[in-house]
Amino acid sequence: MKADHALRGAVEALLFVSDEPVSVSTVSRLVGARPTEVERALQTLSEEYRDAERGFQLREVAGGWRLYTHPAFHDTIEEYVLSWDTRRLSQAALEALAVVAYHQPVTRQGVNAIRGVNSEAVLSSLVEKGLVREMGRDPGAGNAILYVTTRTFLEKFGLKDLGELPPLEEFAPDPKTESAIKERLSAIEGPPLAEDDEPAEID
Amino acid sequence: MKADHALRGAVEALLFVSDEPVSVSTVSRLVGARPTEVERALQTLSEEYRDAERGFQLREVAGGWRLYTHPAFHDTIEEYVLSWDTRRLSQAALEALAVVAYHQPVTRQGVNAIRGVNSEAVLSSLVEKGLVREMGRDPGAGNAILYVTTRTFLEKFGLKDLGELPPLEEFAPDPKTESAIKERLSAIEGPPLAEDDEPAEID
Amino acid sequence: MSYQVATEIFEGPFDLLLHLVSKRKLDVNAISIADVAGEYVEHIERMRELDLDVASDFLLVAATLLEIKAASLLPQPELFLDEEFEDLSPEEARELLVVRLLTYKTFKNVALELGARMESEARMHPRQAGLEERFLKLMPDFLEGITLRGLAVICADLLHRREVFLLQAGHVAAVPISLDLHVDRVAKTLAASGRTTFGELVSAGCSVAEFVVTFLAILELYKRGDVEIAQSTAFGDIELVAVGPRERKEEGS
């Protein structure tokens, strides 16, 4: 049936771009079909994949439906993932990651401003490694891409959410250094720098 | 055939976990099959998806194979794929990109000469977008920086390699346009214009 | 670049010229180089009226067109401004311009094609859903040996370094004093009283920087023709007399 095919394709495309289980109600809303129809399409897809011995399968798990690779190919995928570039993170990458973690969402310009050097290459390598991802754009900054950390990042550090990051204040320079900075700042007449000379916000 | 199915499934599973185009040689190494077999499996998969009107498709881009959603379902998933880059390139950027694509490696002066306008800003924005990169210098042109297109360019424009760019000759102005340009720049004094002259389309 | 506003319509001189030679009906050999040159110059004038800074690229092509026009009306050897067009006869310059325009048009066509391609490509979304949990642990541990504490220290340290940098930059360059602001201040004083002296403009407690910037402000106003400067004795005070607005006012009254 033509209509069935269109619905099936839309559901498939949606599952394809998702990296977490999608609920029937979400699918239903996005593809504009009744939940029962969606449910049936999901069942059909799942059977189709199984019958055709595809490399992936559609499973219903907590929270909805999600595409998974077929367990039969576990070893092949394992070998593939193990072959990924194993070079450790450079100091530059660690700095950029730290800035994104604490200032997210942040634009590349924001990262540049804090690090004082161009961070383009280093950010893309973090994206490649799945530690940082793009999330939308900042209309206030010429639609610059905003970067956030990924779920992989949280998992690697065993964090439930970003609120669990240790507060930065704990790691601020000691009070002596801080007061020295303040003194020197106040010794200069007028505002230290015009507002718009500051490329980024520190908070 | 059983063996064929196993190979097909393994290839599918690999493509499924990859976040970049995978080359035939990589697949061949991982699944332990000859490149020609892999090539055939990839072709078969691509056709299967197309014939079954699946929500995704298998395409050859930027030196490898990668799974994509089918364009028919773009509107459905657009909302779901939040970070998708929807910005278009300006005409200026596209012109400069076209010059780099066809004349690479090319200096900024080379781009300026064809566009008749300073292209510095537009080139740096292309570099920033990762579509163009610097590659060495031209000792014959005062060590000017040479620009080439990137793999991202191939991916974003759905090209297997640079050889897939349509031949430049196809885009040469048609004879009508050409003669119009020549005439208008050479006629010393033309007859007065008729009132009802319509604007011509030159393409 | 200031002609960016203009580029919304025309990407450059070739684009404008191409537009001009293209817009007439094709089968009528009606428009001459003289017309094109005239219209081209008109366009540039309009851009100027709109307060758009007309880039030298546009002017260069205008000059070349006018040279060709002049030469075709009154044939005589002329020199062209552009290095490339230099030492060329009008005929050669015209040929070169035709070739350049044809090449530009080719790439304009390609750009159109690339734009369409990019757009259709954007409707296909590559698979990049990330690894399933069971494969995550297989991924090389890029963060091996890195602790959260370590990350926090790195971030705090960066912020600290930035503060120190800004502090030192502020220290070395002192507080930036806006010249524009001082020009305004001097101009206002002059507008109010018609005349003043350098001594009146700077107070005893002024920093050296303020002395300098006030002096620069006076020079700026002098350059604009808004002020006349006199110094009757060496090292004496500098006297300033307003010129511009006052005179206009007197003319009006």
Coordinates of C-alpha atoms in Angstrom, one line a residue, chain C residues 7 33 48 53 56-57 70 83 91 95 145 182-183 209 228:
Chain C
T7 CA 27.1 43.1 -2.9
I33 CA 29.8 50.5 -25.2
R48 CA 27.5 56.6 -3.7
D53 CA 31.5 53.0 -0.2
S56 CA 38.1 50.5 -6.1
D57 CA 37.3 47.4 -8.0
A70 CA 36.6 57.5 -25.2
E83 CA 48.2 46.9 -14.4
E91 CA 40.8 47.1 -28.7
E95 CA 38.9 41.8 -25.7
G145 CA 43.8 9.4 33.3
H182 CA 37.8 64.2 22.8
V183 CA 37.2 65.6 19.3
A209 CA 47.9 60.7 27.6
E228 CA 41.9 77.7 12.9

